[in-house]
Amino acid sequence: MLKVVCLLNVTAVMAAPTLSAQHQHFKNLEWRERLTDHFALRAKGTNHDPARRYAEKIWDECVRVMPGLEEDFGKNKFRTPGGAPGSDAAPYRFTVYLVGSGHDYTAILEQQQQRSGWDANQLQSCRITRNYGDPETRYQVLCKADPERSAGGGTDLTPVFVHGTAATILKGRSLSGGLPFWMSAGWGYYVEHRIFRLCRVHYIDFKTYYANEKADFKRGATLEPNEPWPSPLKKMCRKEIREALDSVCNAQILSLTPNQSGYIFALTYFLVSTDENITKYQKLIERSRQGEKITKSILLEVYGYEDDAALEKDWYEFMESRDFR
């Protein structure tokens, strides 16, 4: 079953329409706004958590690997994949919308559907998961209530917020709303791990998956949200229960397995595991900024590997090492 997913320098709390230079993305809705150094937190019918607590921690992890974000945000150089600015004046801030009403979330989704051309399946997915990232990479929306009800039914969206916001910021820096799934999801998992030492966003119901006796796979270890992922992944790797690079690079949300999910996380961890690798990851992002679609062949080229087997050798050795923790 698919289940898609610090230092706060508060400078203002106010309500629309007298908001900051950050763009308004939804009509006929008023927000209580709270600004941090790099985020505009907008809440309606709820408080500013979990963004108030974790937004700047996400920034710290993102800017460590993507230092160009400093100019994007501080000098208002941010542009959407289509080339539009995100703010009328410097600094640009990534916006987080926190919604406490299913009715308001439905109104937001209807506006998003109209301008993005979403089909019914995509719309329903956002209702089920209660969150989504802007296709133009400017904001993240989280609904704390059941969208099928008018209000109530609070849900802890902390892991979803961290994962989704990190992934959307990566897409923004890459000037691409269409990064390969392994890259955006892997970055989301990695930032989750850096902040919590856990990866708590499930993309499928792992227990149901492992209980399926007809599933064609070897069981190595379940990946649970309440334990560190490196441990079970190390065991799978040592037992040669591994995902190939091709499997990870071609992973899709609707067919994702627990093993693929874990190895997507492990691949990103490996790709940014050293200063040298971070420099190569930055080159990968730059290739996307130049308009290239990030494929497996580009990944191999940027990291200097002749073929899948060469990268897999170093990747698997890293996973079995003490550096993967």
mmCIF file of C-alpha atoms in Angstrom:
data_model
loop_
_atom_site.group_PDB
_atom_site.id
_atom_site.type_symbol
_atom_site.label_atom_id
_atom_site.label_comp_id
_atom_site.label_asym_id
_atom_site.label_seq_id
_atom_site.Cartn_x
_atom_site.Cartn_y
_atom_site.Cartn_z
ATOM 1 C CA MET A 1 0.000 0.000 0.000
ATOM 2 C CA LEU A 2 1.605 3.245 -1.060
ATOM 3 C CA LYS A 3 1.957 5.896 1.649
ATOM 4 C CA VAL A 4 3.803 8.607 -0.257
ATOM 5 C CA VAL A 5 5.341 11.002 1.342
ATOM 6 C CA CYS A 6 18.465 25.130 14.807
ATOM 7 C CA LEU A 7 18.238 28.271 14.984
ATOM 8 C CA LEU A 8 15.053 30.091 14.294
ATOM 9 C CA ASN A 9 15.395 33.793 13.795
ATOM 10 C CA VAL A 10 11.782 34.882 13.937
ATOM 11 C CA THR A 11 11.285 38.329 12.489
ATOM 12 C CA ALA A 12 7.553 38.624 11.911
ATOM 13 C CA VAL A 13 4.176 37.084 12.581
ATOM 14 C CA MET A 14 1.354 38.540 10.540
ATOM 15 C CA ALA A 15 -1.725 37.736 8.485
ATOM 16 C CA ALA A 16 -2.511 38.234 4.812
ATOM 17 C CA PRO A 17 -2.768 40.430 2.853
ATOM 18 C CA THR A 18 0.150 42.384 4.460
ATOM 19 C CA LEU A 19 2.649 39.556 4.022
ATOM 20 C CA SER A 20 6.291 39.759 3.058
ATOM 21 C CA ALA A 21 7.746 39.790 -0.417
ATOM 22 C CA GLN A 22 7.307 36.027 -0.639
ATOM 23 C CA HIS A 23 4.686 35.234 -3.226
ATOM 24 C CA GLN A 24 1.161 34.199 -2.345
ATOM 25 C CA HIS A 25 0.421 30.862 -3.983
ATOM 26 C CA PHE A 26 -3.248 30.374 -3.092
ATOM 27 C CA LYS A 27 -6.163 32.765 -3.514
ATOM 28 C CA ASN A 28 -8.817 33.610 -0.925
ATOM 29 C CA LEU A 29 -6.946 32.125 2.026
ATOM 30 C CA GLU A 30 -5.445 34.064 4.922
ATOM 31 C CA TRP A 31 -2.406 32.848 6.838
ATOM 32 C CA ARG A 32 -0.549 33.580 10.037
ATOM 33 C CA GLU A 33 3.021 33.980 8.829
ATOM 34 C CA ARG A 34 6.198 33.373 10.755
ATOM 35 C CA LEU A 35 9.543 34.081 9.137
ATOM 36 C CA THR A 36 12.836 32.348 9.792
ATOM 37 C CA ASP A 37 16.115 33.091 8.062
ATOM 38 C CA HIS A 38 15.254 30.887 5.071
ATOM 39 C CA PHE A 39 11.573 29.947 5.388
ATOM 40 C CA ALA A 40 8.158 31.591 5.381
ATOM 41 C CA LEU A 41 5.914 29.459 7.582
ATOM 42 C CA ARG A 42 2.220 30.018 6.867
ATOM 43 C CA ALA A 43 -0.394 28.423 9.103
ATOM 44 C CA LYS A 44 -4.185 28.346 8.897
ATOM 45 C CA GLY A 45 -6.248 26.666 11.601
ATOM 46 C CA THR A 46 -3.153 25.248 13.313
ATOM 47 C CA ASN A 47 0.270 26.225 14.671
ATOM 48 C CA HIS A 48 3.596 26.452 12.830
ATOM 49 C CA ASP A 49 4.932 23.088 13.994
ATOM 50 C CA PRO A 50 6.725 20.973 12.871
ATOM 51 C CA ALA A 51 8.234 23.553 10.515
ATOM 52 C CA ARG A 52 9.009 25.984 13.350
ATOM 53 C CA ARG A 53 11.240 23.401 14.968
ATOM 54 C CA TYR A 54 12.864 21.698 11.996
ATOM 55 C CA ALA A 55 12.917 24.050 8.991
ATOM 56 C CA GLU A 56 16.322 25.586 9.683
ATOM 57 C CA LYS A 57 17.771 22.169 10.504
ATOM 58 C CA ILE A 58 16.748 21.042 7.032
ATOM 59 C CA TRP A 59 18.416 24.155 5.620
ATOM 60 C CA ASP A 60 21.671 23.334 7.423
ATOM 61 C CA GLU A 61 21.773 19.867 5.842
ATOM 62 C CA CYS A 62 20.859 21.137 2.389
ATOM 63 C CA VAL A 63 23.280 24.068 2.262
ATOM 64 C CA ARG A 64 26.137 21.874 3.499
ATOM 65 C CA VAL A 65 25.919 19.896 0.255
ATOM 66 C CA MET A 66 24.405 22.644 -1.925
ATOM 67 C CA PRO A 67 26.257 25.869 -0.981
ATOM 68 C CA GLY A 68 24.735 27.639 -3.997
ATOM 69 C CA LEU A 69 21.519 27.862 -1.996
ATOM 70 C CA GLU A 70 23.051 30.803 -0.121
ATOM 71 C CA GLU A 71 22.916 32.947 -3.253
ATOM 72 C CA ASP A 72 19.565 31.534 -4.374
ATOM 73 C CA PHE A 73 17.990 32.570 -1.091
ATOM 74 C CA GLY A 74 20.028 35.516 0.188
ATOM 75 C CA LYS A 75 20.304 37.336 -3.153
ATOM 76 C CA ASN A 76 16.936 36.185 -4.483
ATOM 77 C CA LYS A 77 18.561 34.253 -7.329
ATOM 78 C CA PHE A 78 16.135 31.347 -6.913
ATOM 79 C CA ARG A 79 14.230 30.457 -10.054
ATOM 80 C CA THR A 80 11.585 27.853 -10.712
ATOM 81 C CA PRO A 81 12.197 25.174 -13.366
ATOM 82 C CA GLY A 82 10.289 27.492 -15.694
ATOM 83 C CA GLY A 83 12.521 30.461 -14.874
ATOM 84 C CA ALA A 84 10.190 32.486 -12.626
ATOM 85 C CA PRO A 85 11.398 34.160 -9.407
ATOM 86 C CA GLY A 86 10.078 33.031 -6.055
ATOM 87 C CA SER A 87 10.071 36.397 -4.319
ATOM 88 C CA ASP A 88 9.597 40.047 -5.225
ATOM 89 C CA ALA A 89 12.721 41.073 -3.296
ATOM 90 C CA ALA A 90 15.640 39.563 -1.428
ATOM 91 C CA PRO A 91 15.788 37.400 0.499
ATOM 92 C CA TYR A 92 13.864 34.529 -1.047
ATOM 93 C CA ARG A 93 12.354 32.124 1.461
ATOM 94 C CA PHE A 94 10.977 28.633 0.864
ATOM 95 C CA THR A 95 7.324 28.600 1.948
ATOM 96 C CA VAL A 96 5.695 25.964 4.123
ATOM 97 C CA TYR A 97 1.896 25.859 4.303
ATOM 98 C CA LEU A 98 0.481 24.204 7.428
ATOM 99 C CA VAL A 99 -3.238 23.527 7.230
ATOM 100 C CA GLY A 100 -5.480 22.465 10.105
ATOM 101 C CA SER A 101 -8.667 21.882 8.123
ATOM 102 C CA GLY A 102 -9.545 19.268 5.575
ATOM 103 C CA HIS A 103 -11.852 21.802 3.932
ATOM 104 C CA ASP A 104 -9.006 24.294 3.437
ATOM 105 C CA TYR A 105 -6.694 21.580 2.147
ATOM 106 C CA THR A 106 -9.309 20.589 -0.401
ATOM 107 C CA ALA A 107 -9.531 24.224 -1.538
ATOM 108 C CA ILE A 108 -5.734 24.303 -1.951
ATOM 109 C CA LEU A 109 -5.719 21.065 -3.927
ATOM 110 C CA GLU A 110 -8.448 22.347 -6.234
ATOM 111 C CA GLN A 111 -6.377 25.450 -7.041
ATOM 112 C CA GLN A 112 -3.266 23.314 -7.519
ATOM 113 C CA GLN A 113 -5.108 20.951 -9.827
ATOM 114 C CA GLN A 114 -6.353 23.808 -11.982
ATOM 115 C CA ARG A 115 -2.902 25.284 -12.596
ATOM 116 C CA SER A 116 -0.896 22.049 -12.692
ATOM 117 C CA GLY A 117 -3.284 19.890 -14.696
ATOM 118 C CA TRP A 118 -3.233 17.063 -12.170
ATOM 119 C CA ASP A 119 -5.328 14.004 -12.914
ATOM 120 C CA ALA A 120 -7.689 12.373 -10.406
ATOM 121 C CA ASN A 121 -5.094 9.839 -9.254
ATOM 122 C CA GLN A 122 -2.534 12.493 -8.416
ATOM 123 C CA LEU A 123 -5.134 14.533 -6.590
ATOM 124 C CA GLN A 124 -6.279 11.525 -4.572
ATOM 125 C CA SER A 125 -2.702 10.639 -3.699
ATOM 126 C CA CYS A 126 -2.214 14.091 -2.167
ATOM 127 C CA ARG A 127 -5.423 13.683 -0.181
ATOM 128 C CA ILE A 128 -4.317 10.327 1.184
ATOM 129 C CA THR A 129 -0.812 11.445 2.107
ATOM 130 C CA ARG A 130 -1.913 14.886 3.370
ATOM 131 C CA ASN A 131 1.086 16.611 1.841
ATOM 132 C CA TYR A 132 2.781 17.514 -1.418
ATOM 133 C CA GLY A 133 5.596 19.608 -2.838
ATOM 134 C CA ASP A 134 5.053 22.409 -5.329
ATOM 135 C CA PRO A 135 5.826 21.257 -8.896
ATOM 136 C CA GLU A 136 7.628 24.608 -9.257
ATOM 137 C CA THR A 137 9.685 23.846 -6.105
ATOM 138 C CA ARG A 138 8.659 26.978 -4.160
ATOM 139 C CA TYR A 139 6.723 25.459 -1.258
ATOM 140 C CA GLN A 140 5.545 22.418 0.685
ATOM 141 C CA VAL A 141 1.953 21.896 1.853
ATOM 142 C CA LEU A 142 1.002 19.808 4.889
ATOM 143 C CA CYS A 143 -2.501 19.060 6.139
ATOM 144 C CA LYS A 144 -2.757 18.053 9.785
ATOM 145 C CA ALA A 145 -6.412 17.051 9.473
ATOM 146 C CA ASP A 146 -8.183 14.278 7.636
ATOM 147 C CA PRO A 147 -9.042 15.784 4.229
ATOM 148 C CA GLU A 148 -12.246 13.760 4.269
ATOM 149 C CA ARG A 149 -13.401 15.742 7.303
ATOM 150 C CA SER A 150 -13.819 19.453 7.911
ATOM 151 C CA ALA A 151 -11.378 19.611 10.860
ATOM 152 C CA GLY A 152 -9.632 17.613 13.563
ATOM 153 C CA GLY A 153 -7.732 14.362 13.376
ATOM 154 C CA GLY A 154 -4.288 15.809 14.065
ATOM 155 C CA THR A 155 -1.383 13.839 12.596
ATOM 156 C CA ASP A 156 2.341 14.058 13.314
ATOM 157 C CA LEU A 157 3.759 15.189 9.992
ATOM 158 C CA THR A 158 7.297 15.774 11.243
ATOM 159 C CA PRO A 159 9.034 13.043 9.197
ATOM 160 C CA VAL A 160 6.906 13.844 6.141
ATOM 161 C CA PHE A 161 7.776 17.519 6.460
ATOM 162 C CA VAL A 162 11.514 16.897 6.726
ATOM 163 C CA HIS A 163 11.593 14.392 3.882
ATOM 164 C CA GLY A 164 9.366 16.317 1.499
ATOM 165 C CA THR A 165 10.889 19.732 2.142
ATOM 166 C CA ALA A 166 14.446 18.454 1.670
ATOM 167 C CA ALA A 167 13.477 16.737 -1.582
ATOM 168 C CA THR A 168 11.701 19.848 -2.895
ATOM 169 C CA ILE A 169 14.656 22.099 -2.056
ATOM 170 C CA LEU A 170 16.941 19.715 -3.963
ATOM 171 C CA LYS A 171 14.626 19.924 -6.974
ATOM 172 C CA GLY A 172 14.700 23.699 -6.710
ATOM 173 C CA ARG A 173 18.480 23.869 -6.661
ATOM 174 C CA SER A 174 18.552 21.421 -9.593
ATOM 175 C CA LEU A 175 16.124 23.615 -11.558
ATOM 176 C CA SER A 176 14.091 20.481 -12.138
ATOM 177 C CA GLY A 177 10.688 19.334 -11.013
ATOM 178 C CA GLY A 178 11.501 16.012 -12.636
ATOM 179 C CA LEU A 179 14.606 14.655 -10.960
ATOM 180 C CA PRO A 180 14.755 10.852 -10.990
ATOM 181 C CA PHE A 181 12.874 9.348 -8.068
ATOM 182 C CA TRP A 182 15.996 7.792 -6.553
ATOM 183 C CA MET A 183 17.643 11.196 -6.337
ATOM 184 C CA SER A 184 14.801 13.199 -4.757
ATOM 185 C CA ALA A 185 13.638 10.403 -2.448
ATOM 186 C CA GLY A 186 17.202 9.488 -1.563
ATOM 187 C CA TRP A 187 17.957 13.050 -0.517
ATOM 188 C CA GLY A 188 14.769 13.146 1.551
ATOM 189 C CA TYR A 189 15.731 9.917 3.312
ATOM 190 C CA TYR A 190 19.288 11.129 3.850
ATOM 191 C CA VAL A 191 18.208 14.390 5.497
ATOM 192 C CA GLU A 192 15.747 12.487 7.674
ATOM 193 C CA HIS A 193 18.590 10.266 8.776
ATOM 194 C CA ARG A 194 20.896 13.201 9.469
ATOM 195 C CA ILE A 195 18.293 14.888 11.678
ATOM 196 C CA PHE A 196 16.656 11.916 13.399
ATOM 197 C CA ARG A 197 19.094 9.023 12.783
ATOM 198 C CA LEU A 198 15.982 7.299 11.496
ATOM 199 C CA CYS A 199 14.106 7.149 8.198
ATOM 200 C CA ARG A 200 10.468 7.267 9.134
ATOM 201 C CA VAL A 201 8.715 7.923 5.845
ATOM 202 C CA HIS A 202 7.178 4.753 4.437
ATOM 203 C CA TYR A 203 6.518 4.478 0.738
ATOM 204 C CA ILE A 204 4.798 1.134 1.100
ATOM 205 C CA ASP A 205 3.376 -0.934 3.920
ATOM 206 C CA PHE A 206 6.485 -2.984 4.703
ATOM 207 C CA LYS A 207 4.779 -5.521 6.971
ATOM 208 C CA THR A 208 2.139 -6.289 4.377
ATOM 209 C CA TYR A 209 4.845 -6.617 1.757
ATOM 210 C CA TYR A 210 6.866 -9.107 3.777
ATOM 211 C CA ALA A 211 3.759 -11.069 4.743
ATOM 212 C CA ASN A 212 3.000 -11.707 1.069
ATOM 213 C CA GLU A 213 4.123 -15.289 0.516
ATOM 214 C CA LYS A 214 3.804 -14.890 -3.251
ATOM 215 C CA ALA A 215 6.361 -12.089 -3.365
ATOM 216 C CA ASP A 216 9.343 -13.051 -5.502
ATOM 217 C CA PHE A 217 12.283 -11.965 -3.335
ATOM 218 C CA LYS A 218 14.611 -13.061 -0.555
ATOM 219 C CA ARG A 219 13.809 -11.684 2.849
ATOM 220 C CA GLY A 220 16.831 -10.048 4.392
ATOM 221 C CA ALA A 221 15.565 -7.595 6.981
ATOM 222 C CA THR A 222 12.523 -5.424 7.350
ATOM 223 C CA LEU A 223 13.044 -1.684 7.326
ATOM 224 C CA GLU A 224 11.071 -0.279 10.218
ATOM 225 C CA PRO A 225 10.483 3.435 10.858
ATOM 226 C CA ASN A 226 11.531 3.298 14.514
ATOM 227 C CA GLU A 227 15.036 1.929 14.053
ATOM 228 C CA PRO A 228 18.152 3.113 12.197
ATOM 229 C CA TRP A 229 18.164 1.824 8.638
ATOM 230 C CA PRO A 230 21.930 1.232 8.276
ATOM 231 C CA SER A 231 21.795 -1.813 10.552
ATOM 232 C CA PRO A 232 19.329 -3.954 8.533
ATOM 233 C CA LEU A 233 20.830 -2.705 5.278
ATOM 234 C CA LYS A 234 24.300 -3.786 6.394
ATOM 235 C CA LYS A 235 22.918 -7.255 7.106
ATOM 236 C CA MET A 236 21.258 -7.485 3.708
ATOM 237 C CA CYS A 237 24.415 -6.331 1.971
ATOM 238 C CA ARG A 238 26.623 -8.814 3.823
ATOM 239 C CA LYS A 239 24.229 -11.615 2.948
ATOM 240 C CA GLU A 240 24.388 -10.453 -0.678
ATOM 241 C CA ILE A 241 20.717 -9.514 -0.579
ATOM 242 C CA ARG A 242 21.348 -6.426 -2.633
ATOM 243 C CA GLU A 243 19.691 -4.095 -5.049
ATOM 244 C CA ALA A 244 21.596 -3.446 -8.262
ATOM 245 C CA LEU A 245 22.333 0.091 -9.367
ATOM 246 C CA ASP A 246 19.984 -0.345 -12.317
ATOM 247 C CA SER A 247 17.148 -1.389 -9.998
ATOM 248 C CA VAL A 248 17.637 1.673 -7.808
ATOM 249 C CA CYS A 249 17.989 4.126 -10.693
ATOM 250 C CA ASN A 250 14.782 2.829 -12.285
ATOM 251 C CA ALA A 251 12.730 2.590 -9.080
ATOM 252 C CA GLN A 252 9.205 3.991 -9.231
ATOM 253 C CA ILE A 253 6.857 4.924 -6.403
ATOM 254 C CA LEU A 254 4.044 2.587 -7.415
ATOM 255 C CA SER A 255 6.268 -0.499 -7.561
ATOM 256 C CA LEU A 256 8.762 0.382 -4.825
ATOM 257 C CA THR A 257 9.888 -2.422 -2.513
ATOM 258 C CA PRO A 258 11.358 -2.074 0.996
ATOM 259 C CA ASN A 259 14.758 -3.188 -0.250
ATOM 260 C CA GLN A 260 14.742 -0.625 -3.054
ATOM 261 C CA SER A 261 13.683 2.090 -0.617
ATOM 262 C CA GLY A 262 16.564 1.267 1.703
ATOM 263 C CA TYR A 263 19.103 1.063 -1.086
ATOM 264 C CA ILE A 264 17.946 4.400 -2.487
ATOM 265 C CA PHE A 265 18.809 5.879 0.914
ATOM 266 C CA ALA A 266 22.120 4.002 0.998
ATOM 267 C CA LEU A 267 23.087 5.171 -2.489
ATOM 268 C CA THR A 268 22.600 8.831 -1.582
ATOM 269 C CA TYR A 269 24.511 8.291 1.660
ATOM 270 C CA PHE A 270 27.391 6.869 -0.385
ATOM 271 C CA LEU A 271 27.260 9.654 -2.984
ATOM 272 C CA VAL A 272 27.762 12.349 -0.312
ATOM 273 C CA SER A 273 29.873 10.322 2.126
ATOM 274 C CA THR A 274 33.122 12.261 1.603
ATOM 275 C CA ASP A 275 34.123 15.784 0.622
ATOM 276 C CA GLU A 276 35.273 14.424 -2.751
ATOM 277 C CA ASN A 277 31.930 12.729 -3.307
ATOM 278 C CA ILE A 278 30.012 15.844 -2.272
ATOM 279 C CA THR A 279 31.899 17.772 -4.957
ATOM 280 C CA LYS A 280 30.780 15.179 -7.501
ATOM 281 C CA TYR A 281 27.191 15.334 -6.207
ATOM 282 C CA GLN A 282 27.302 19.088 -6.755
ATOM 283 C CA LYS A 283 28.399 18.440 -10.342
ATOM 284 C CA LEU A 284 25.434 16.096 -10.731
ATOM 285 C CA ILE A 285 23.125 18.900 -9.587
ATOM 286 C CA GLU A 286 24.855 21.320 -11.946
ATOM 287 C CA ARG A 287 24.241 18.976 -14.881
ATOM 288 C CA SER A 288 20.547 19.130 -14.033
ATOM 289 C CA ARG A 289 20.701 22.930 -13.766
ATOM 290 C CA GLN A 290 22.100 22.956 -17.295
ATOM 291 C CA GLY A 291 19.013 21.142 -18.519
ATOM 292 C CA GLU A 292 20.231 17.557 -18.619
ATOM 293 C CA LYS A 293 18.095 14.677 -17.459
ATOM 294 C CA ILE A 294 19.991 12.801 -14.758
ATOM 295 C CA THR A 295 20.309 9.213 -15.954
ATOM 296 C CA LYS A 296 22.347 6.301 -14.703
ATOM 297 C CA SER A 297 24.947 6.923 -17.400
ATOM 298 C CA ILE A 298 25.394 10.536 -16.237
ATOM 299 C CA LEU A 299 25.732 9.338 -12.644
ATOM 300 C CA LEU A 300 28.494 6.927 -13.680
ATOM 301 C CA GLU A 301 30.234 9.593 -15.746
ATOM 302 C CA VAL A 302 30.201 12.239 -13.015
ATOM 303 C CA TYR A 303 31.505 9.820 -10.387
ATOM 304 C CA GLY A 304 34.139 8.381 -12.719
ATOM 305 C CA TYR A 305 32.944 4.782 -12.999
ATOM 306 C CA GLU A 306 33.225 2.730 -16.174
ATOM 307 C CA ASP A 307 30.148 0.619 -15.500
ATOM 308 C CA ASP A 308 27.538 -0.409 -12.931
ATOM 309 C CA ALA A 309 29.744 -3.096 -11.399
ATOM 310 C CA ALA A 310 32.524 -0.631 -10.600
ATOM 311 C CA LEU A 311 30.205 1.721 -8.718
ATOM 312 C CA GLU A 312 28.417 -1.173 -7.026
ATOM 313 C CA LYS A 313 31.727 -2.507 -5.700
ATOM 314 C CA ASP A 314 32.543 0.735 -3.895
ATOM 315 C CA TRP A 315 28.923 1.300 -2.878
ATOM 316 C CA TYR A 316 28.505 -2.140 -1.296
ATOM 317 C CA GLU A 317 31.880 -1.895 0.452
ATOM 318 C CA PHE A 318 30.790 1.434 1.892
ATOM 319 C CA MET A 319 27.528 -0.084 3.148
ATOM 320 C CA GLU A 320 29.411 -2.841 4.959
ATOM 321 C CA SER A 321 31.884 -0.394 6.495
ATOM 322 C CA ARG A 322 31.775 1.577 9.739
ATOM 323 C CA ASP A 323 31.284 4.756 7.726
ATOM 324 C CA PHE A 324 27.690 3.705 6.990
ATOM 325 C CA ARG A 325 26.012 4.384 10.291
#
